[in-house]
Coordinates of C-alpha atoms and ligand atoms in Angstrom, one line a residue:
M96 CA 139.5 42.4 133.3
R97 CA 142.3 40.7 131.4
K98 CA 140.4 41.4 128.1
Q99 CA 139.9 45.0 128.9
F100 CA 143.6 45.3 129.7
I101 CA 144.5 43.8 126.3
I102 CA 142.2 46.1 124.4
F103 CA 143.5 49.1 126.3
T104 CA 147.1 48.1 125.6
A105 CA 146.3 47.6 121.9
I106 CA 144.7 51.1 121.7
A107 CA 147.7 52.5 123.5
V108 CA 150.1 50.8 121.1
M109 CA 148.2 51.9 118.1
A110 CA 148.1 55.5 119.4
T111 CA 151.8 55.4 119.8
F112 CA 152.3 54.2 116.3
I113 CA 150.0 56.9 114.9
S114 CA 151.6 59.6 116.9
C115 CA 155.0 58.5 115.6
G116 CA 153.8 59.1 112.0
S117 CA 152.9 55.4 111.4
K118 CA 150.3 54.7 108.8
Y119 CA 149.4 51.2 110.0
T120 CA 149.4 48.9 113.0
P121 CA 151.8 46.2 111.7
G122 CA 150.3 42.8 111.2
T123 CA 148.3 40.7 108.8
Y124 CA 144.7 41.5 108.3
E125 CA 141.8 39.9 106.4
G126 CA 139.2 41.8 104.4
G127 CA 136.3 40.9 102.2
A128 CA 134.0 42.7 99.7
P129 CA 131.2 41.4 97.4
G130 CA 132.2 40.4 93.8
I131 CA 130.2 39.9 90.7
H132 CA 128.0 37.1 92.1
G133 CA 127.5 38.8 95.4
E134 CA 129.9 36.5 97.2
N135 CA 132.9 38.0 99.0
V136 CA 136.4 38.1 97.6
V137 CA 138.5 37.6 100.7
L138 CA 142.1 38.8 100.8
Q139 CA 144.9 38.9 103.4
V140 CA 147.0 42.1 103.6
T141 CA 150.3 42.4 105.4
V142 CA 151.5 45.8 106.5
D143 CA 154.4 47.2 108.5
K144 CA 154.3 50.7 110.1
K145 CA 154.4 52.5 106.8
N146 CA 153.9 50.1 103.9
I147 CA 151.5 47.6 102.4
K148 CA 153.8 44.7 102.0
D149 CA 151.8 41.8 100.7
I150 CA 148.3 40.9 99.4
T151 CA 147.2 37.2 99.3
V152 CA 144.0 35.8 97.9
I153 CA 142.1 33.7 100.5
E154 CA 138.7 33.3 98.7
N155 CA 137.8 34.0 95.1
H156 CA 134.5 33.1 93.5
E157 CA 134.9 35.4 90.5
T158 CA 134.4 34.3 87.0
P159 CA 137.6 32.5 85.9
G160 CA 139.2 34.1 82.9
V161 CA 137.2 37.3 83.2
S162 CA 138.7 38.2 86.6
D163 CA 142.2 36.8 86.2
T164 CA 143.8 40.1 85.0
A165 CA 142.2 42.0 87.9
F166 CA 143.7 39.6 90.4
A167 CA 147.1 39.8 88.7
R168 CA 147.2 43.5 88.3
I169 CA 145.3 45.2 91.1
P170 CA 147.1 43.9 94.3
K171 CA 150.4 44.6 92.5
A172 CA 149.3 48.2 91.6
I173 CA 148.2 48.8 95.2
I174 CA 151.5 47.7 96.6
E175 CA 153.5 49.5 93.9
G176 CA 151.6 52.8 94.4
Q177 CA 150.9 52.3 98.1
T178 CA 147.4 53.6 97.2
L179 CA 143.8 52.4 96.8
N180 CA 143.4 54.8 94.0
V181 CA 144.2 52.3 91.3
D182 CA 142.6 51.7 87.9
T183 CA 140.0 49.0 87.6
V184 CA 140.5 46.4 84.8
S185 CA 138.0 47.0 82.0
G186 CA 135.6 44.2 81.5
A187 CA 136.2 43.1 85.1
T188 CA 135.0 46.2 87.0
Y189 CA 133.2 44.1 89.6
S190 CA 136.1 41.9 90.5
S191 CA 138.4 44.9 90.4
N192 CA 136.2 46.8 92.9
A193 CA 135.8 43.7 95.0
I194 CA 139.6 43.4 95.3
I195 CA 140.0 47.1 96.1
G196 CA 137.1 46.8 98.6
A197 CA 138.6 43.7 100.3
V198 CA 142.0 45.5 100.7
T199 CA 140.2 48.5 102.0
E200 CA 138.5 46.5 104.7
A201 CA 141.8 44.9 105.7
L202 CA 143.5 48.3 105.8
K203 CA 140.7 49.7 107.9
A204 CA 141.4 47.0 110.4
A205 CA 145.1 48.0 110.3
G206 CA 144.1 51.6 111.3
A207 CA 144.7 53.2 107.9
D208 CA 143.4 56.5 106.8
I209 CA 141.2 55.1 103.9
A210 CA 140.1 58.5 102.6
K211 CA 143.7 59.5 102.1
L212 CA 144.6 56.2 100.5
S213 CA 141.7 56.3 98.1
E214 CA 141.6 59.9 97.1
G215 CA 139.8 60.3 93.8
K216 CA 138.5 56.7 93.9
E217 CA 134.8 57.4 94.2
V218 CA 133.5 54.4 92.3
A219 CA 135.5 52.0 94.5
D220 CA 134.3 53.8 97.5
A221 CA 130.7 53.5 96.4
V222 CA 131.0 49.8 95.8
T223 CA 132.8 49.0 99.0
A224 CA 130.4 50.9 101.1
A225 CA 127.4 49.2 99.5
T226 CA 125.2 46.9 101.4
E227 CA 123.7 45.7 98.1
V228 CA 125.5 45.4 94.8
L229 CA 123.3 44.9 91.7
N230 CA 124.0 44.3 88.0
A231 CA 121.9 44.9 84.9
D232 CA 122.3 46.0 81.4
I233 CA 120.5 49.3 82.2
V234 CA 120.0 51.3 85.3
I235 CA 117.1 53.7 85.3
I236 CA 116.6 56.5 87.8
G237 CA 113.0 57.4 88.4
A238 CA 109.8 55.2 88.1
G239 CA 107.4 57.8 86.7
G240 CA 106.0 57.6 83.1
A241 CA 109.3 58.2 81.4
G242 CA 111.3 55.8 83.5
L243 CA 108.8 53.0 83.2
A244 CA 108.3 53.6 79.5
A245 CA 112.1 53.3 79.2
A246 CA 112.2 50.1 81.3
V247 CA 109.5 48.4 79.2
S248 CA 111.0 49.5 75.9
A249 CA 114.5 48.3 77.0
N250 CA 113.1 45.0 78.1
Q251 CA 111.3 44.5 74.8
N252 CA 114.7 45.1 73.2
G253 CA 116.3 42.3 75.2
A254 CA 117.9 44.3 78.1
S255 CA 117.8 43.6 81.8
V256 CA 116.8 46.6 83.9
I257 CA 117.1 48.0 87.4
V258 CA 114.9 51.0 88.3
F259 CA 115.6 53.1 91.4
E260 CA 112.6 55.1 92.7
K261 CA 113.1 57.3 95.7
M262 CA 109.4 57.5 96.8
P263 CA 107.7 54.6 98.5
Q264 CA 105.6 54.1 95.4
V265 CA 106.0 54.4 91.6
G266 CA 104.2 57.0 89.5
G267 CA 105.7 60.4 90.2
N268 CA 103.8 63.3 88.6
T269 CA 102.6 61.0 85.9
I270 CA 100.1 59.1 88.0
I271 CA 98.5 62.4 89.4
S272 CA 98.5 64.2 86.0
G273 CA 95.5 65.2 84.0
S274 CA 96.8 62.4 81.7
A275 CA 95.9 64.0 78.3
F276 CA 98.1 62.7 75.5
N277 CA 98.4 64.8 72.3
A278 CA 98.7 63.0 69.0
A279 CA 97.5 63.6 65.5
D280 CA 95.4 60.5 65.2
P281 CA 93.4 59.9 62.0
S282 CA 91.5 57.0 63.5
R283 CA 89.8 59.2 66.1
Q284 CA 90.0 62.7 64.6
I285 CA 88.6 62.1 61.1
P286 CA 85.2 60.7 62.4
Q287 CA 85.0 63.8 64.6
G288 CA 85.7 66.1 61.6
I289 CA 89.0 67.4 63.0
E290 CA 91.7 68.2 60.6
D291 CA 95.2 67.5 62.0
S292 CA 98.6 66.1 61.1
P293 CA 102.0 65.6 62.9
E294 CA 103.2 68.7 61.0
K295 CA 100.4 70.8 62.5
H296 CA 101.2 69.4 65.9
Y297 CA 104.9 70.3 65.2
E298 CA 104.2 73.8 64.2
Q299 CA 101.9 74.5 67.2
T300 CA 104.4 73.0 69.6
L301 CA 107.3 74.9 68.3
K302 CA 105.4 78.2 68.0
G303 CA 103.7 77.6 71.4
G304 CA 107.2 77.6 73.0
D305 CA 108.2 80.8 71.2
N306 CA 110.4 78.8 68.8
M307 CA 112.8 78.1 71.6
G308 CA 112.4 74.3 71.4
T309 CA 115.0 72.3 69.4
P310 CA 113.2 71.6 66.1
L311 CA 114.6 68.1 65.7
L312 CA 113.4 67.2 69.3
V313 CA 110.0 68.7 68.6
K314 CA 109.8 66.7 65.3
T315 CA 110.8 63.5 67.1
L316 CA 108.0 64.2 69.6
T317 CA 105.3 65.0 67.1
D318 CA 106.2 62.3 64.6
N319 CA 106.3 59.6 67.3
A320 CA 103.3 60.7 69.3
Y321 CA 100.8 58.5 67.5
P322 CA 103.0 55.5 67.0
T323 CA 103.8 55.7 70.8
L324 CA 100.1 55.9 71.6
Q325 CA 99.6 52.8 69.5
W326 CA 102.5 51.1 71.3
L327 CA 100.7 51.9 74.6
E328 CA 97.5 50.3 73.2
S329 CA 99.5 47.3 72.1
L330 CA 100.5 46.9 75.8
G331 CA 96.9 47.0 76.8
M332 CA 96.2 50.7 77.5
E333 CA 92.8 52.0 76.6
F334 CA 92.0 55.5 75.5
Q335 CA 88.6 57.0 74.9
D336 CA 87.4 57.5 71.3
H337 CA 86.6 61.2 71.8
V338 CA 89.6 63.6 71.4
F339 CA 89.4 67.0 73.0
T340 CA 91.3 70.3 73.5
V341 CA 93.0 70.2 76.9
L342 CA 93.9 73.5 78.7
G343 CA 96.6 75.3 76.7
G344 CA 96.6 72.5 74.2
L345 CA 95.5 74.8 71.4
W346 CA 93.9 72.0 69.3
P347 CA 91.6 69.0 69.7
R348 CA 94.2 66.2 69.7
A349 CA 94.2 65.3 73.4
H350 CA 93.4 61.6 74.2
K351 CA 91.9 60.8 77.5
P352 CA 92.7 57.4 79.0
V353 CA 89.8 55.2 80.1
L354 CA 91.2 54.9 83.6
P355 CA 91.3 58.0 85.8
L356 CA 94.2 60.5 85.9
G357 CA 97.6 58.9 85.0
T358 CA 96.7 55.5 86.5
G359 CA 96.2 54.0 83.0
Y360 CA 99.8 54.6 82.1
L361 CA 101.1 53.2 85.4
K362 CA 98.9 50.1 85.2
T363 CA 100.0 49.4 81.7
Y364 CA 103.7 49.6 82.6
T365 CA 103.5 47.8 85.9
D366 CA 101.3 45.0 84.4
Y367 CA 104.0 44.5 81.8
I368 CA 106.8 44.5 84.5
A369 CA 104.8 42.0 86.6
S370 CA 104.4 39.6 83.7
H371 CA 107.9 39.8 82.2
E372 CA 111.3 38.7 83.5
G373 CA 114.1 41.2 83.7
I374 CA 112.9 44.4 85.3
T375 CA 113.6 45.1 89.0
V376 CA 112.0 48.2 90.5
L377 CA 113.4 49.3 93.9
T378 CA 111.2 51.8 95.7
D379 CA 112.4 54.0 98.7
T380 CA 115.8 54.0 96.9
R381 CA 117.1 57.5 96.1
A382 CA 119.9 57.7 93.5
T383 CA 122.7 60.0 94.7
N384 CA 125.5 59.7 92.2
I385 CA 126.2 58.5 88.7
Y386 CA 129.8 57.4 87.9
L387 CA 131.5 57.2 84.6
E388 CA 134.0 54.3 84.2
D389 CA 136.4 53.3 81.4
D390 CA 134.9 50.7 79.1
A391 CA 136.9 48.1 77.2
N392 CA 138.0 50.7 74.7
G393 CA 139.1 53.2 77.3
V394 CA 136.0 55.3 76.7
K395 CA 134.4 56.9 79.9
R396 CA 130.8 55.7 80.0
A397 CA 128.0 56.2 82.5
S398 CA 127.8 52.8 84.2
V399 CA 127.4 53.0 87.9
V400 CA 124.6 54.5 90.0
K401 CA 124.8 54.8 93.7
A402 CA 121.6 55.1 95.7
Q403 CA 120.4 55.2 99.3
G404 CA 118.0 52.4 100.0
P405 CA 116.0 51.4 103.1
R406 CA 118.9 49.1 104.3
G407 CA 121.8 51.3 103.3
I408 CA 123.7 52.1 100.2
V409 CA 122.8 50.2 97.0
V410 CA 125.1 50.3 94.0
A411 CA 123.9 49.2 90.5
Q412 CA 126.2 48.6 87.6
G413 CA 124.5 49.3 84.3
H414 CA 126.7 47.4 81.8
K415 CA 125.1 49.1 78.8
A416 CA 123.7 52.4 80.0
V417 CA 122.1 54.7 82.7
I418 CA 118.9 56.5 82.0
V419 CA 117.9 59.6 84.1
A420 CA 114.1 59.9 84.3
T421 CA 113.7 61.8 87.6
G422 CA 111.1 64.3 86.5
G423 CA 111.0 68.1 87.0
F424 CA 111.7 70.5 89.9
G425 CA 108.2 72.0 90.4
A426 CA 108.1 70.9 94.0
S427 CA 111.5 72.4 95.0
V428 CA 111.0 76.0 96.1
E429 CA 114.8 76.4 96.3
L430 CA 115.3 75.5 92.6
R431 CA 112.3 77.5 91.5
E432 CA 113.7 80.5 93.2
K433 CA 117.1 79.8 91.8
Y434 CA 116.0 79.6 88.2
N435 CA 112.8 81.6 87.9
K436 CA 113.3 84.8 85.8
H437 CA 109.9 85.3 84.2
W438 CA 107.4 85.2 87.0
P439 CA 106.9 87.1 90.3
S440 CA 108.4 85.1 93.2
L441 CA 107.2 81.6 93.2
A442 CA 108.1 81.0 96.8
N443 CA 104.5 81.1 98.1
I444 CA 102.7 79.6 95.1
G445 CA 101.3 76.1 95.3
T446 CA 102.2 73.2 93.0
T447 CA 100.4 70.5 91.2
N448 CA 103.5 68.3 91.6
H449 CA 104.1 65.3 93.9
P450 CA 106.7 66.0 96.6
G451 CA 109.4 64.1 94.9
A452 CA 109.6 66.5 92.0
T453 CA 112.8 68.2 93.3
G454 CA 115.0 68.2 90.2
D455 CA 117.5 65.5 91.4
G456 CA 118.4 64.7 87.8
L457 CA 119.9 68.1 87.3
A458 CA 122.7 67.4 89.9
L459 CA 122.9 63.7 89.0
A460 CA 123.6 64.4 85.3
G461 CA 125.2 67.8 85.8
D462 CA 127.9 66.2 88.0
V463 CA 129.0 64.0 85.2
G464 CA 129.1 66.9 82.7
A465 CA 125.6 67.1 81.3
D466 CA 124.5 70.5 79.8
L467 CA 121.4 71.9 81.4
V468 CA 119.1 74.1 79.2
G469 CA 116.1 76.3 79.6
L470 CA 115.9 76.1 83.4
E471 CA 114.2 79.5 83.7
Y472 CA 111.1 78.3 81.8
I473 CA 108.7 77.2 84.5
Q474 CA 105.1 76.5 83.7
L475 CA 102.3 77.7 85.9
L476 CA 98.7 76.9 85.3
P477 CA 95.8 79.1 86.2
M478 CA 94.1 76.0 87.5
G479 CA 95.3 75.4 91.0
D480 CA 93.1 74.5 93.9
P481 CA 93.1 77.7 96.0
V482 CA 94.0 75.8 99.2
T483 CA 96.4 73.1 98.0
G484 CA 97.6 74.2 94.6
S485 CA 96.7 70.7 93.2
L486 CA 94.7 70.2 90.0
S487 CA 92.0 68.2 91.8
G488 CA 88.7 70.0 92.1
N489 CA 89.1 71.5 88.6
I490 CA 85.6 71.5 87.0
E491 CA 86.8 72.2 83.5
Q492 CA 86.0 69.4 81.0
A493 CA 87.2 70.9 77.7
V494 CA 88.6 74.3 76.7
E495 CA 85.7 74.9 74.3
N496 CA 82.9 75.0 76.9
R497 CA 83.9 77.2 79.8
I498 CA 84.9 80.7 80.6
F499 CA 87.0 82.3 83.3
V500 CA 85.8 85.3 85.3
N501 CA 87.5 87.4 88.0
K502 CA 86.1 88.5 91.4
D503 CA 84.1 91.2 89.5
G504 CA 82.4 88.6 87.3
N505 CA 84.3 89.8 84.2
R506 CA 86.2 87.8 81.7
F507 CA 89.8 88.8 81.3
V508 CA 91.6 86.5 78.8
D509 CA 91.2 84.2 75.8
E510 CA 90.5 80.9 77.6
G511 CA 91.9 79.0 74.7
E512 CA 95.3 80.6 74.9
R513 CA 98.7 79.3 76.0
R514 CA 99.1 78.4 79.6
D515 CA 101.6 81.1 80.3
V516 CA 99.4 83.8 78.7
M517 CA 96.4 82.8 80.8
T518 CA 98.4 82.6 84.0
R519 CA 100.0 85.9 83.4
A520 CA 96.6 87.5 82.9
L521 CA 95.4 85.8 86.2
F522 CA 98.3 87.4 88.1
E523 CA 96.8 90.7 87.1
Q524 CA 93.4 90.0 88.7
E525 CA 92.3 90.7 92.2
D526 CA 93.8 88.2 94.7
T527 CA 95.1 86.3 91.6
F528 CA 91.8 84.5 91.8
M529 CA 89.3 83.4 89.2
W530 CA 86.2 81.3 88.7
I531 CA 85.7 78.7 86.0
V532 CA 82.1 79.0 84.9
L533 CA 80.2 76.4 82.8
D534 CA 76.8 74.7 82.4
S535 CA 75.3 71.3 82.4
H536 CA 76.6 70.5 78.9
N537 CA 79.7 69.6 80.8
Y538 CA 77.9 67.7 83.6
P539 CA 74.7 66.1 82.2
T540 CA 74.2 64.3 85.5
M541 CA 75.5 65.0 89.1
D542 CA 77.5 61.7 88.8
T543 CA 79.5 63.0 85.9
K544 CA 83.2 63.1 86.8
N545 CA 85.7 65.8 86.1
N546 CA 89.2 64.9 84.8
F547 CA 90.3 64.1 88.3
N548 CA 87.9 61.3 89.1
E549 CA 85.6 63.5 91.2
T550 CA 81.8 63.8 90.6
I551 CA 80.3 67.3 90.4
Q552 CA 78.1 66.2 93.3
E553 CA 81.1 65.6 95.5
L554 CA 82.6 68.9 94.6
V555 CA 79.4 70.8 95.4
D556 CA 79.0 68.9 98.6
Q557 CA 82.6 69.8 99.6
N558 CA 82.0 73.5 98.7
R559 CA 84.7 73.3 96.1
A560 CA 82.2 74.2 93.4
V561 CA 78.9 76.1 93.5
M562 CA 75.8 75.2 91.6
A563 CA 72.7 77.2 90.6
D564 CA 69.6 77.2 88.4
S565 CA 70.2 80.7 87.1
L566 CA 73.1 83.0 86.5
D567 CA 71.7 85.5 89.1
E568 CA 71.8 82.8 91.7
L569 CA 75.2 81.6 90.6
A570 CA 76.6 85.1 90.9
E571 CA 75.2 85.4 94.4
K572 CA 76.9 82.2 95.4
M573 CA 80.2 83.3 93.8
N574 CA 79.8 86.8 95.4
V575 CA 80.4 88.5 92.0
N576 CA 78.4 91.2 90.2
A577 CA 75.4 89.4 88.5
D578 CA 75.1 91.9 85.6
N579 CA 78.8 91.4 84.7
L580 CA 78.5 87.7 84.8
K581 CA 75.3 87.6 82.7
A582 CA 77.0 90.0 80.2
A583 CA 80.1 87.8 80.0
V584 CA 78.0 84.7 79.3
A585 CA 75.9 86.5 76.7
E586 CA 79.0 87.7 74.9
F587 CA 80.4 84.2 75.0
N588 CA 77.1 82.8 73.6
S589 CA 77.1 85.2 70.7
A590 CA 80.7 84.3 69.8
V591 CA 79.7 80.6 69.9
E592 CA 77.1 81.5 67.2
T593 CA 79.6 83.3 65.0
G594 CA 82.5 81.0 65.8
G595 CA 84.6 83.9 66.9
P596 CA 87.1 85.4 67.3
D597 CA 85.6 87.3 70.2
T598 CA 86.9 90.4 71.8
F599 CA 89.7 88.5 73.5
G600 CA 90.6 86.7 70.3
R601 CA 89.1 83.4 71.4
T602 CA 88.4 80.9 68.6
L603 CA 87.7 77.6 70.4
F604 CA 84.0 77.2 70.9
Q605 CA 81.5 74.3 71.0
Y606 CA 78.2 74.7 72.9
K607 CA 76.4 77.8 74.1
M608 CA 76.3 78.2 77.9
D609 CA 72.5 78.2 78.3
T610 CA 71.5 75.0 80.0
P611 CA 71.1 75.0 83.8
P612 CA 72.3 74.0 86.2
Y613 CA 75.3 76.3 86.0
F614 CA 78.5 75.6 88.0
A615 CA 81.5 77.7 89.1
G616 CA 84.7 76.7 90.8
G617 CA 87.6 78.9 92.2
R618 CA 91.1 78.6 90.9
M619 CA 94.5 80.2 91.4
P620 CA 98.0 80.0 89.8
T621 CA 100.0 76.9 90.6
V622 CA 103.4 75.7 89.5
H623 CA 103.0 72.8 87.1
H624 CA 105.9 71.9 84.9
T625 CA 109.5 72.7 84.4
M626 CA 110.4 73.0 80.7
G627 CA 114.1 73.1 81.2
G628 CA 116.5 70.3 82.2
I629 CA 119.1 67.9 80.9
K630 CA 120.1 68.5 77.3
I631 CA 119.4 65.5 75.0
N632 CA 119.5 64.7 71.3
E633 CA 116.8 63.0 69.3
K634 CA 118.1 59.6 70.5
A635 CA 117.6 60.7 74.1
Q636 CA 121.4 60.7 74.6
V637 CA 122.7 63.2 77.1
I638 CA 124.8 66.0 75.7
D639 CA 127.7 67.5 77.7
T640 CA 128.6 71.2 78.0
A641 CA 131.0 70.9 75.1
G642 CA 128.2 69.6 72.8
N643 CA 129.3 65.9 72.9
V644 CA 127.3 62.8 73.7
I645 CA 128.1 61.4 77.2
P646 CA 128.6 57.7 76.3
G647 CA 126.0 55.4 78.0
L648 CA 124.0 58.3 79.5
Y649 CA 120.4 58.8 78.5
A650 CA 117.6 61.0 79.8
A651 CA 113.9 61.2 79.2
G652 CA 110.8 63.0 80.4
E653 CA 110.4 66.1 82.5
A654 CA 114.0 65.8 83.6
T655 CA 115.1 66.9 80.1
G656 CA 115.0 70.3 78.5
G657 CA 115.0 71.8 75.0
I658 CA 111.7 70.3 73.7
H659 CA 109.0 72.7 74.9
G660 CA 110.9 75.9 74.7
T661 CA 109.4 78.7 76.9
N662 CA 106.0 77.1 77.2
R663 CA 104.7 73.5 77.0
L664 CA 101.4 72.8 75.3
G665 CA 98.8 71.1 77.4
G666 CA 98.7 67.4 76.5
N667 CA 102.4 67.3 75.3
A668 CA 103.9 66.1 78.6
L669 CA 102.4 62.6 78.4
A670 CA 103.3 62.5 74.7
D671 CA 106.9 63.6 75.6
I672 CA 107.6 61.2 78.5
N673 CA 106.2 58.2 76.7
V674 CA 107.9 59.0 73.3
F675 CA 111.3 59.8 74.7
G676 CA 111.1 57.1 77.4
K677 CA 110.5 54.5 74.7
I678 CA 113.3 55.9 72.6
A679 CA 115.8 56.0 75.5
G680 CA 115.0 52.4 76.5
A681 CA 115.4 51.1 73.0
N682 CA 118.6 53.0 72.3
A683 CA 120.2 52.1 75.6
A684 CA 119.4 48.5 75.0
S685 CA 121.2 48.5 71.7
E686 CA 124.5 50.0 73.2
Ligands
LIG1428 P1 108.2 62.0 84.2 O1 106.9 62.5 83.8 O2 109.3 62.7 83.5 O3 108.3 60.5 84.1 P2 107.6 61.8 87.0 O4 107.5 62.9 88.0 O5 106.3 61.1 86.6 O6 108.4 62.4 85.7 O7 108.6 60.7 87.5 C1 109.9 60.9 88.0 C2 110.1 59.9 89.1 O8 111.5 60.0 89.5 C3 109.3 60.2 90.4 O9 108.6 59.0 90.7 C4 110.4 60.6 91.4 O10 110.0 60.2 92.7 C5 111.6 59.8 90.9 N1 112.9 60.4 91.3 C6 113.2 61.7 91.4 N2 114.5 61.8 91.9 C7 114.9 60.6 92.1 C8 116.1 60.1 92.7 N3 117.1 60.8 93.0 N4 116.3 58.7 92.8 C9 115.2 57.9 92.4 N5 114.1 58.3 92.0 C10 113.9 59.7 91.8

């Protein structure tokens, strides 16, 4: 009863002060906030009705010498300015923010309007609100292929790394991808009689994106593709010896990992992380803001990342750099609709992407001034599962050995074309639906797997593919005109003999389609990749809207734009994310 009375009186007194225009309840209050080693800096703050009068240090575990200036300057600045919006001391950002945080806590207890007192002081807010404060040389946002390549490469170059991943697991789109990695690779291509070079890869990549890619970025990609593949091998990753042409890849330079889908890349990187000190990966932790702070030379650098973790706000200070590797926005219907200019509405089209591909990096980097380029270039594949939009269930093995037919059983496009060209042609077909048709050259046994770790037997059992001993029987199961289907296959087979080009201009052929059993699987358009994103230079540094480098900020992978132009070649994504992830990590480490 007595306690209740006191509380009631205190509230009433406080209310009176506030109603009289008072800013604080007079008194002396204590507040604490975590410093550089995680231990609280504790301060005592004395206020009267209107002013902060005095600030005294009660506990200080900060590094002597480094933090002295912060303790000398910041309490003084707070009192002089009667504000929490004071500059941190460069080189002692942590201690500075701890001091500001401790004063904030004390002033909260004094009934202050903290938002008003700290207007414009977002970094301090972030740190004081944090339940966990972390430090590393480099903070990476996103633990897909690009983010983990950057983490490993930074670690190899001596840097400590924190990786924030918003999903419960690492991997992003990379782990569910078809996993083909394009590289001009003499060790595998010469024995297969394939002529290739980084220059040819460059020409095809640039032209395949309608010359809208930035030449220097394309050259960086194609020159580094093979060395980066060898780097992955040096980390223990295994690729098959046989190179092939992946859908829309235009040339047989795709490398298929031994492990299924993108799991080989993820295993390689996570094995490295598990067996080396210095890389911390936090899953379920979504980055929400990047902050620029003054460095020792007064230069504004990307250095703090705020994130929402399972236990609250986590703030990480990247003493050297921040790397954005958040992937694309294929899974965000809102962003697709915002940026799409070249396709019919994509609102009701499926996607091959994981649900986390929501383009977070655009806002994260855009908010600190990054330029965003090529956002209207969205890649669709003609290869989506008709129910889910995913790539699984795709029976294609290699471009050379299959045809596409529509619901009439007729071919309608050069199946070795660019992805955008094939998908556009598919949009013209009845119900935007097609069948992939191939023969047992692709599936010598019923246990043979597709590129998505499914056996052809499983796909037939699940009615995701049909199988027949003759083309007539196949046509019946597909419910297409048998004469049309047989004519399409016959025309294809004669083009295999001559080497083409056939009536659609197709030139990529290998085997005739003449060996039963035959197989067919249905496919529809699906959103696959977003070519646009954060503008970078060849060092993976982020470029602002005025064309200048944003110090300390890097980006890599599908989050970036300007490499693939209007259309990304099949097999170039895995090359891109690994090449630029590795570059970003190494350069960030040498800041
Ligand atoms: P890339 O191929 O460019 O590496 P991925 O899709 O494989 O792209 O990986 C991007 C990763 O970034 C995904 O795992 C995704 O969940 C993660 N990610 C996206 N936005 C955020 C965010 N705001 N905070 C933390 N992780 C994020």
